[in-house]
Structures are given as C-alpha cells and as structure tokens.
XYZ file of C-alpha atoms in Angstrom:
465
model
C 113.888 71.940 93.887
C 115.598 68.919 95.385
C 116.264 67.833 98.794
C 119.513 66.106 98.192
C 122.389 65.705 99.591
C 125.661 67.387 98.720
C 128.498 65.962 100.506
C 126.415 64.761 103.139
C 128.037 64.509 106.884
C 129.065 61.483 108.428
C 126.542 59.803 111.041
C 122.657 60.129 111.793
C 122.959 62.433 114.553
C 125.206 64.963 111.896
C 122.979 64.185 108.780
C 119.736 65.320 111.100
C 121.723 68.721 112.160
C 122.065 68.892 108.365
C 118.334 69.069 107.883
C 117.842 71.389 110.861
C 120.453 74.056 109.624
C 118.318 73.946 106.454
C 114.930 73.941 108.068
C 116.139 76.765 110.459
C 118.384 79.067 108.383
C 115.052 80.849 107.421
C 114.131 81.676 110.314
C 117.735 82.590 111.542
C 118.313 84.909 108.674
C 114.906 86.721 108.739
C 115.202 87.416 112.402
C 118.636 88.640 111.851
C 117.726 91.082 109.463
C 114.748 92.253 111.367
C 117.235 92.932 114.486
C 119.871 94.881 111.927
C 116.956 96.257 110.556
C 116.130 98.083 113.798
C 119.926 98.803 115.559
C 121.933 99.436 111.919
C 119.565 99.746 109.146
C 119.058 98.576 105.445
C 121.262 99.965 102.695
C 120.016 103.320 102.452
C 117.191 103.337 105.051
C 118.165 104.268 108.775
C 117.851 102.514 111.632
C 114.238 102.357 112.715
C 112.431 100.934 115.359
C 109.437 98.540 115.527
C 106.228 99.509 114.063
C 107.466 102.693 112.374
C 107.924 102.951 108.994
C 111.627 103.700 106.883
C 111.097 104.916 103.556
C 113.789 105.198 100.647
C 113.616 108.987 99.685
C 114.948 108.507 96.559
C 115.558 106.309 93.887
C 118.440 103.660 94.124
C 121.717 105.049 92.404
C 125.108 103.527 92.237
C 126.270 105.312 95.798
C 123.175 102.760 97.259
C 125.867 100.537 97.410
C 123.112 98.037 97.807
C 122.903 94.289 95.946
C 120.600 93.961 93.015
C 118.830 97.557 94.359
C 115.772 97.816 92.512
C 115.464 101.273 90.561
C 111.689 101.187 89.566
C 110.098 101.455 93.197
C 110.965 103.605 96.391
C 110.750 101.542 99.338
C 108.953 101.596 102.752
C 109.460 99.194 105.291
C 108.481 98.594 108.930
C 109.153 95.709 111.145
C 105.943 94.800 113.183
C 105.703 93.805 117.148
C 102.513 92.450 117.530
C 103.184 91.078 120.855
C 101.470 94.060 122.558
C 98.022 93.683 120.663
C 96.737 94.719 116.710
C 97.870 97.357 115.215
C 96.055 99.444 112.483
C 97.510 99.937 109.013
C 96.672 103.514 107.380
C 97.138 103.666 103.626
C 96.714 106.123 101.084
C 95.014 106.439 97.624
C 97.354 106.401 95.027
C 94.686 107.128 92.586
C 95.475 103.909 90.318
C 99.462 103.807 90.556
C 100.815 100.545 91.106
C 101.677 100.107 94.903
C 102.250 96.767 96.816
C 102.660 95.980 100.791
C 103.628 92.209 101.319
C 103.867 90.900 104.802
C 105.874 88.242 105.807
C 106.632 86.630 109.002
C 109.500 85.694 111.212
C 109.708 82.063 109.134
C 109.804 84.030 105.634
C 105.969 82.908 105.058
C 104.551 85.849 102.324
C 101.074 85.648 104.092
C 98.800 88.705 102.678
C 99.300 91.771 100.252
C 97.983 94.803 99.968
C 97.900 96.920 96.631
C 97.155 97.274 93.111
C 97.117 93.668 92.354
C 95.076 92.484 95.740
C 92.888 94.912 97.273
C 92.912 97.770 94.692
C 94.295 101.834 95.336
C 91.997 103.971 97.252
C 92.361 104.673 100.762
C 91.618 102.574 103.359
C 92.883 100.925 106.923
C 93.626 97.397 107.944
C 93.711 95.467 111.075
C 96.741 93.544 111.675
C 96.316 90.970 114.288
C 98.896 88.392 116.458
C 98.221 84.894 116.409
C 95.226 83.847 118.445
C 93.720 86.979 118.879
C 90.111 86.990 119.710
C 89.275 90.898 119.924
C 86.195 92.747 118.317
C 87.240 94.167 114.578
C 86.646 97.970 114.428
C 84.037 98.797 111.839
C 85.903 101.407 109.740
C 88.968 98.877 109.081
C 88.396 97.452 105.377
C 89.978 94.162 106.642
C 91.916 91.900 109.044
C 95.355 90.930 108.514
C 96.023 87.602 110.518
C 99.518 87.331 111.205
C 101.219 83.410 112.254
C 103.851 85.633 114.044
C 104.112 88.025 116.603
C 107.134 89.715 114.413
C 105.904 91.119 111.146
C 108.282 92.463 108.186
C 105.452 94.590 106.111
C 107.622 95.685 102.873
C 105.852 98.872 101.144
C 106.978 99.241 96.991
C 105.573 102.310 95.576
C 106.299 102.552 91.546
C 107.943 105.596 91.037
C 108.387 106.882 87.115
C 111.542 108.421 87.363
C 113.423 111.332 89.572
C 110.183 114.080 88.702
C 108.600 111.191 90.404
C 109.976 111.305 93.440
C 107.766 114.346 95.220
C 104.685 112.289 94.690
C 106.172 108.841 95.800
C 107.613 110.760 99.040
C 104.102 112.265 99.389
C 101.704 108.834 99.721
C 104.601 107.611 101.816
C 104.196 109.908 104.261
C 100.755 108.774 104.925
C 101.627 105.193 105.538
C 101.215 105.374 109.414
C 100.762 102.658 111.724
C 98.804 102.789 115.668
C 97.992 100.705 118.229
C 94.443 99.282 118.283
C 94.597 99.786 122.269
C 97.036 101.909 124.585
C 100.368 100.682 123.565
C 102.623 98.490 125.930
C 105.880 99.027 125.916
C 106.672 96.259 123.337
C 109.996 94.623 122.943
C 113.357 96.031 124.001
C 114.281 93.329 121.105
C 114.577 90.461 119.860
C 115.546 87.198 122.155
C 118.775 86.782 122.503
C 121.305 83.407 122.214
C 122.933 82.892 125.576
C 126.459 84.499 125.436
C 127.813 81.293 127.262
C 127.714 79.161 123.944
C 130.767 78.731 122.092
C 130.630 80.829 118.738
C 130.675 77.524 116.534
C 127.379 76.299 118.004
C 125.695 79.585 117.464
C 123.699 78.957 114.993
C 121.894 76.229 117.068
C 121.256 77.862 119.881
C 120.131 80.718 118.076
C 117.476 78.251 116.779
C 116.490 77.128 119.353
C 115.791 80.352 121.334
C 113.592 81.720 118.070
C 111.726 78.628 117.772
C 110.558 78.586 120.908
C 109.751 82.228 120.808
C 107.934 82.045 117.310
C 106.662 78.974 116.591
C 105.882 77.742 113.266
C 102.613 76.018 111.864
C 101.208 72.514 113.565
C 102.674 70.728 110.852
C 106.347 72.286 110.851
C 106.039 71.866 114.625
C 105.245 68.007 114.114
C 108.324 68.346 111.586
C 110.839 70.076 114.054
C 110.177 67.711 116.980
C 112.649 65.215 114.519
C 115.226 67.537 115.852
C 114.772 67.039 119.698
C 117.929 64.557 120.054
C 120.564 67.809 119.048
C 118.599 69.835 121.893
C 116.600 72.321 119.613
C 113.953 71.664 122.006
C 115.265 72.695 124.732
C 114.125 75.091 127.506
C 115.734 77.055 129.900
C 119.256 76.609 130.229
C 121.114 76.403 126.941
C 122.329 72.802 126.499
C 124.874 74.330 124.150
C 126.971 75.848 127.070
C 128.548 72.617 127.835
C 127.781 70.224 124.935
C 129.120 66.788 124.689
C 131.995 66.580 122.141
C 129.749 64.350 119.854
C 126.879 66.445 119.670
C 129.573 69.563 119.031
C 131.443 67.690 116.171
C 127.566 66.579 115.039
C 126.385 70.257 114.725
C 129.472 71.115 113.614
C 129.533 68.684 110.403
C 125.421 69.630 110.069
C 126.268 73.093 109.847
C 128.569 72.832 106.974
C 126.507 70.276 104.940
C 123.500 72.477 105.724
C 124.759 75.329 104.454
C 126.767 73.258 101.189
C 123.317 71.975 100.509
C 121.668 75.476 100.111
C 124.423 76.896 98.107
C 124.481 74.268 95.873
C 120.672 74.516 95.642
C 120.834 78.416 94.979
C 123.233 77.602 92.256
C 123.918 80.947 91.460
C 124.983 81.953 87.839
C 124.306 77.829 86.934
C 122.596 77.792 83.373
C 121.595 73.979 84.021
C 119.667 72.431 80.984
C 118.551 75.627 79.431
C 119.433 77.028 75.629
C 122.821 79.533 75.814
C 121.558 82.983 76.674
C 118.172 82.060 78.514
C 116.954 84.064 81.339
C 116.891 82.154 85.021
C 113.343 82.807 86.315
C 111.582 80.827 88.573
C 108.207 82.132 89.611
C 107.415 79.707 92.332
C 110.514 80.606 94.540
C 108.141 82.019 97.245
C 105.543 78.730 96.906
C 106.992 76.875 100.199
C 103.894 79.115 102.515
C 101.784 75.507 102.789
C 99.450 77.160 106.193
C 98.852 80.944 105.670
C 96.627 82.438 102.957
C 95.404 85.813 104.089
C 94.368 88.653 102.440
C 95.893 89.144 98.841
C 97.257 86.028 98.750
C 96.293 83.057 96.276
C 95.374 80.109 97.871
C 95.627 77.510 94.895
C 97.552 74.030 93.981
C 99.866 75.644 91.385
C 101.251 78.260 94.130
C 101.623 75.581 96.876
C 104.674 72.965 96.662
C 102.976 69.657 96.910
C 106.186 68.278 98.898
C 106.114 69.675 102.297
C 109.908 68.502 103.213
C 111.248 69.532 100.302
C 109.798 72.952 100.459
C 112.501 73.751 103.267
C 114.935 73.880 101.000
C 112.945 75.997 98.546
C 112.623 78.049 101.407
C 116.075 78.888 102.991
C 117.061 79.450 98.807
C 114.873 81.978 98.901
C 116.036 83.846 101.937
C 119.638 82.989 101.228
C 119.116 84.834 97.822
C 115.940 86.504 97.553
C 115.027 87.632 101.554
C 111.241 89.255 101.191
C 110.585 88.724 97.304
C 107.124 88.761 96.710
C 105.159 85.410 95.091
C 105.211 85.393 91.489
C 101.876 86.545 90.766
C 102.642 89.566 92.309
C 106.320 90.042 90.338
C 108.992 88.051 88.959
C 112.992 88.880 88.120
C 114.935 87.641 85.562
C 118.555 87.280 85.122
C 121.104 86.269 82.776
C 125.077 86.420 82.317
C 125.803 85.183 78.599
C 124.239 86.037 75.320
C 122.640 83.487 72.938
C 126.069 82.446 71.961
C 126.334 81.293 75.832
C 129.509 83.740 75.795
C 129.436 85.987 79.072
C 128.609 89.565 78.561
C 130.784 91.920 78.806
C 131.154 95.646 78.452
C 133.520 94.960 76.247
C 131.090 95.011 73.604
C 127.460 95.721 72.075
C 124.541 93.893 72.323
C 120.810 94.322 71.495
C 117.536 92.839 73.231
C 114.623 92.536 70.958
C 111.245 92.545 71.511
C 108.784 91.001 69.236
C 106.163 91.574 71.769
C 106.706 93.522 74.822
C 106.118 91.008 78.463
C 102.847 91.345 78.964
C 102.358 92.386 82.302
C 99.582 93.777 84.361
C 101.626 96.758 86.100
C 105.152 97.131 84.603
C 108.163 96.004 83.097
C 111.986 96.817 83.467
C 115.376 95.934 82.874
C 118.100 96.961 84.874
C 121.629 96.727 84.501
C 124.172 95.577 87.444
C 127.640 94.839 87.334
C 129.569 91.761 88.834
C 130.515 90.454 91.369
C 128.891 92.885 93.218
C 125.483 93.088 91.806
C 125.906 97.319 92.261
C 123.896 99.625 90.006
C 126.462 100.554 87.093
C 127.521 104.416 87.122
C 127.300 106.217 83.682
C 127.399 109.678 82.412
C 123.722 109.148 81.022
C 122.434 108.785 85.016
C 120.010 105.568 83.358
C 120.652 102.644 85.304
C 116.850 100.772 83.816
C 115.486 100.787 81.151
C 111.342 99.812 80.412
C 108.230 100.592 79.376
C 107.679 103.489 81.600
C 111.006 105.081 80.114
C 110.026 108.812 78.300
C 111.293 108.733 74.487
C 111.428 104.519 73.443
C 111.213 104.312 69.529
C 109.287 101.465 68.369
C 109.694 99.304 65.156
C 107.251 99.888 62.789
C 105.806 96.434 63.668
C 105.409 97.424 67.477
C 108.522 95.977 68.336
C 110.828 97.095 70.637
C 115.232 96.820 70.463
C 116.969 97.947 73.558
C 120.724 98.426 73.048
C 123.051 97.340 75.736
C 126.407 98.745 75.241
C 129.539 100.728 77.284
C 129.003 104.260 75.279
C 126.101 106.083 73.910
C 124.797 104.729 70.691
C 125.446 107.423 67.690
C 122.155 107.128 65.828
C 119.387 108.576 68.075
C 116.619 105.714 67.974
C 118.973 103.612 68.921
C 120.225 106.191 72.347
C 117.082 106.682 72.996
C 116.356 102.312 73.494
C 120.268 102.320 75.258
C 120.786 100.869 78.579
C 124.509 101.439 79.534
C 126.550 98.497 80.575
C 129.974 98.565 82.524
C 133.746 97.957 81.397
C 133.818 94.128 82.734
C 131.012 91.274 82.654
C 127.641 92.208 84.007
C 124.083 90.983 84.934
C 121.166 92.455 83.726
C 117.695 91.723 85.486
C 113.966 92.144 83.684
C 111.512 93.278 86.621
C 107.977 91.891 85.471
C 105.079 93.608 88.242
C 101.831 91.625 88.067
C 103.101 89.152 84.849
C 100.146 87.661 82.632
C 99.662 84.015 83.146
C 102.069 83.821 80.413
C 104.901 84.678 81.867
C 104.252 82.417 84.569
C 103.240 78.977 82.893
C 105.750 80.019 80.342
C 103.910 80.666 77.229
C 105.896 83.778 77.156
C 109.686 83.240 76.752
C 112.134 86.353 77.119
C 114.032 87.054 74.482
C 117.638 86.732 74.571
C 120.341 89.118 74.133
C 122.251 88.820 70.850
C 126.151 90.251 70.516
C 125.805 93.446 67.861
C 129.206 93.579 67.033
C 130.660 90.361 65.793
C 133.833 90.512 67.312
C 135.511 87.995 69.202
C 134.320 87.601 72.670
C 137.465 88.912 75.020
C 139.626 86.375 76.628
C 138.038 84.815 79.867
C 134.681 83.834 78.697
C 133.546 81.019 78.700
C-alpha cells in the first residue's frame, strides 16, 4: 500500500501534521471505540464495562442494523484494563468447533489468538499480563498472554451453524469469564480525557497527544513519533492546544484534512483498480503492519510482516478506518465485490449464479453473505437466509462436486436451484465470501474466487456502469 500523497498540504510544518493524523488515527479510533464500547455499546451488544464480557445472543439479522454484520459467528467481546495487574482468561471446550479470541491493543496491533487455529479447543486458562510485568505465572494457566498495552480489546467469534445453534453458542459463552490474578484495584473510571479547553478543530491532536503519552507504542514507533515534537504531540501537562499559535492551528488544520484524504483514498472503497471485471477485492495482509508483537497464536514470519515500517502506517489506519479488529489473514479473510464478470454492477434487478468448480479450501469454514448498499445492512427476505455456505443444511451438488449458488430477488422455481439461493435486494448490492482458516491457497493466490456471472441476459438497468 503506498504512502503517497493525495493533495498534499502546503508547508513542512502542515505536510508533518499530515503524517501524524495518519500515524495517529489508529490509535484515536481504537480508543474511541473502546470508550463507546463501555458508555453506549456496539450494535447489538450493551454497554459493558472493562474486563467483562458482552456477548451477541443471537445471530445478526437485518434489525442489527449493524455494517457488514457477520452472520456465521455470535460474538463476545470484552475490553481489558490491565493497569491494575494480570488478569486470568477462563475458556471453555468446544469439543472441536471452530472458536477464535484475537487480542488487540490500544494501537490496533493483533498480538496473540486463541482458538481452533492457534492453541486448539479444550478447556483451559490464560494469563494476560500488562507491559513490564515481572510476577510469578500460576501453574494451572496453559499460557501467558503479553500485552504492549495496558488497554486490551479481546474479540471472542464462536461459529454458530444456524438459529438451532444458538443454545449451544450461548452455552460456551457463558463460561468465558475473566478474574483478577490479585485483589482487584479499582481500575479506571475511563479512559484519559482531551482537555475541554481546546478548540473542537484541534481535537484530534490533542486527543493524540493525551493517548500517546498514556499508551505508548513500540521503541521503534516511539523513535518514529518524536518527528512530530515541533506540532506539540509531545507535550506534557498543560495542553499546548488551548492557546495555539495561528500557524500551528492553520498547520494542523491543513494536516488533518490531507491526513484523512490520504487514508480515504488509500481505502479506496468499491475501486476495482487493475483487476479483470467481476474479481473479488481481497487482501490478506491488511492486518500485516504488527512489526514488534508476536505472542501466542500469532505467526511470526517475513510474509506476514510489511518490510516497510513507514509505510505500514498507512496500512494501518486503512485497516481501522475500514476493517477495526479484523483478524490476520491466516486466521480469516473477506471478500467483496460489486459488478459481475461483465464489470456491470449487480443489482437485484436481476439473476445471477456463482459457480464453484472447487469449493475454497479452507481449514474451518466458508460463507457468503449478502448486504445491500450503501449501507452494508443484512438484506431482509421472506426466506429469513441472509448467507449462504458450506455449513448450509440441503446444498445440491453437481455431479462433478461442484457447487452453483443462485443470487437472485425471488425464490428460484426449480428446487436444486432454491435450495443453492442466496436472496439479493431490489437495488445494487455487495456480497462478501467469509473464508475461516484459508489454505495457503487462498492466501498466495493459487486459489482465485470465482466470479459471479448475470443468468438472465437482459440488459443491465440504467445506472450501471
């Protein structure tokens, strides 16, 4: 992913508030969340406070309201204060059924997972343990979990098969449970706050600046950030945002808007680039930019590591700006499209099918879920299927093994082909494949998804493309 410029602002002192925005926003967002997370919330979760668990109690439905919700999984999520001392991790057996707990810290690092994939499914405890901590292990924990941060997001995905599902998914959430190592302090009231003083414009920056000095990054980000010392990220004490000078305001000011142009044009959402009409956007080694923390679960290899330390910031606020708390693509990759192989959008406004030669290999499981624009919400049909995989009761397979999944507004006629149908909505729409632990190749690309072919040879409805 490159590091260039888009529009870039006018003068050094602007440019290097350009580079901090993008540097920062990470951290910004993450935090953000983490805060919401605990006062308002997360789609369909309730407000929770530190080191307690939320978990989804059902599957994701159109009423989730919730951007590219993923149907496959229920979810369990906790936001960690380590600032107190360890905590201890309880988790269940789930007797073989796929199950994955990624931790990620207040910089959007993925630093350890546990699960199917890393540490296996029967029962077992884990110490989780703040930076510099120099305490004796317990002997009945099956690990240590070494976190850069104090503040912890652990995200919990437990693959449910369905509604009948649900009971048993509810049931090994239940025994998620997290404790204090020692008697617990009282923790934080919350996160650090910007100084109210600072004019809305520049909050951003001192936002910044109050995090990174409360969470600091690795040695060599820190040797990175100190670039940013003459717009007063630095800073101690006494914001030097309450009265800034009107150059270093208009500096911020233009940094802040390039910053953010240079993401968005870097995200490049819905851009099809140099790839054949119809050809799914996947990138595998969104989550790559973690360069200091390989803990447990986590692969600590060249090919997951992005050799260009600078330009990984980028790579980095992408993925929080679009993907916040994806997982590494070893442990799961999405796919995406919005046109056919004719490169004409696809609509609702007529049939398409999605064949399968060979089904994605994949170590776990595979979906594809269907999501309407602009919104990204689950798409409401009478048939109640909003995905559509290999874990789906009734699929009829070619006589070859193949598989044809039919993506159209109503239900098919001939019953092989309504038993493969994935509704889509009246307007355009955006399906996603889910791919949980993909074979090597999906990931060096040896595998290519298939593309989805119009069924019905009609004319593609004015406004496309």
């Amino acid at each position: 992913m490159s590091g260039g410029r888009v529009g870039g602002p006018e003068g050094p002192l602007a440019a290097l508030a350009a580079d901090a925005y993008v540097y920062g926003y990470p951290l910004v967002f993450d935090l953000s969340m983490v805060d919401a997370f605990a006062r308002k919330g997360l789609g369909t979760l309730a407000p929770t406070p530190f080191n307690r668990f939320a978990h989804a109690e059902g599957l994701a439905s159109p009423a989730s309201r919730f951007v590219s919700a993923d149907n496959d999984i229920l979810c369990s999520i906790a936001q960690l204060d380590l600032s107190d001392g360890p905590l201890v991790l309880q988790l269940p057996d789930t007797e073989g059924a796929y199950y994955v707990v990624q931790f990620t810290d207040a910089w959007s690092n993925n630093f350890a997972y546990l699960g199917r994939r890393a540490t296996g499914t029967r029962e077992g405890s884990w110490l989780i343990v703040p930076p510099g901590w120099a305490g004796a292990t317990p002997g009945s924990v099956r690990g240590v979990i070494e976190a850069p941060t104090t503040i912890v997001s652990a995200v919990g995905r437990i693959a449910c098969d369905g509604g009948d599902d649900v009971e048993r998914v509810r049931a090994l959430q239940a025994r998620f449970t997290l404790t204090s190592l020692t008697s617990p302090g009282p923790g934080r009231a919350g996160l650090p706050t910007a100084d109210p003083e600072v004019p809305q414009e520049l909050g951003f920056f001192e936002q910044l600046r109050v995090w990174m000095a409360d969470f600091p990054p690795s040695l060599p980000d820190q040797s990175y950030q100190e670039r940013f010392q003459p717009l007063g990220l630095l800073e101690e004490g006494v914001s030097p945002y309450q009265d800034a000078s009107p150059e270093l305001a208009k500096a911020l000011a233009e940094g802040l808007a390039a910053g953010r142009e240079r993401v968005e044009a870097a995200a490049g959402t819905g851009a099809r680039g140099g790839r054949p009409p119809g050809a799914w956007e996947m990138d595998p080694h969104l989550f790559d930019y973690n360069l200091d923390h390989f803990g447990i679960g986590t692969v600590d290899a060249p090919e997951w590591r992005l050799a260009d330390r600078e330009a990984s910031y980028l790579t980095r606020a992408v993925a929080a700006r679009t993907a916040l708390w994806g997982t590494h693509g070893y442990e799961a990759v999405r796919a995406h499209t919005f046109h056919d192989t004719d490169g004409e959008r696809l609509t609702g406004e007529r049939s398409y099918t999605l064949r399968f030669d060979v089904p994605p290999p994949v170590g776990a499981f595979w979906s594809l879920t269907m999501y309407d624009i602009p919104d990204y919400y689950l798409v409401e049909n009478p048939a109640g299927r909003y995905a559509i995989g290999d874990r789906t009761p009734g699929l009829v397979y070619g006589s070859d093994g193949s598989l044809t999944l039919r993506l159209q507004r109503e239900r098919p006629e001939d019953p092989a082909h309504a038993a493969n149908w994935l509704p889509t909505p009246t307007g355009f729409f955006r399906p996603m494949m889910r791919l949980y632990t993909p074979d090597s190749s999906v990931l060096d690309g040896g595998y290519v998804l298939p593309g989805i072919r119009a069924a019905d040879g009609r004319t593609p409805p004015p406004g496309s493309p």
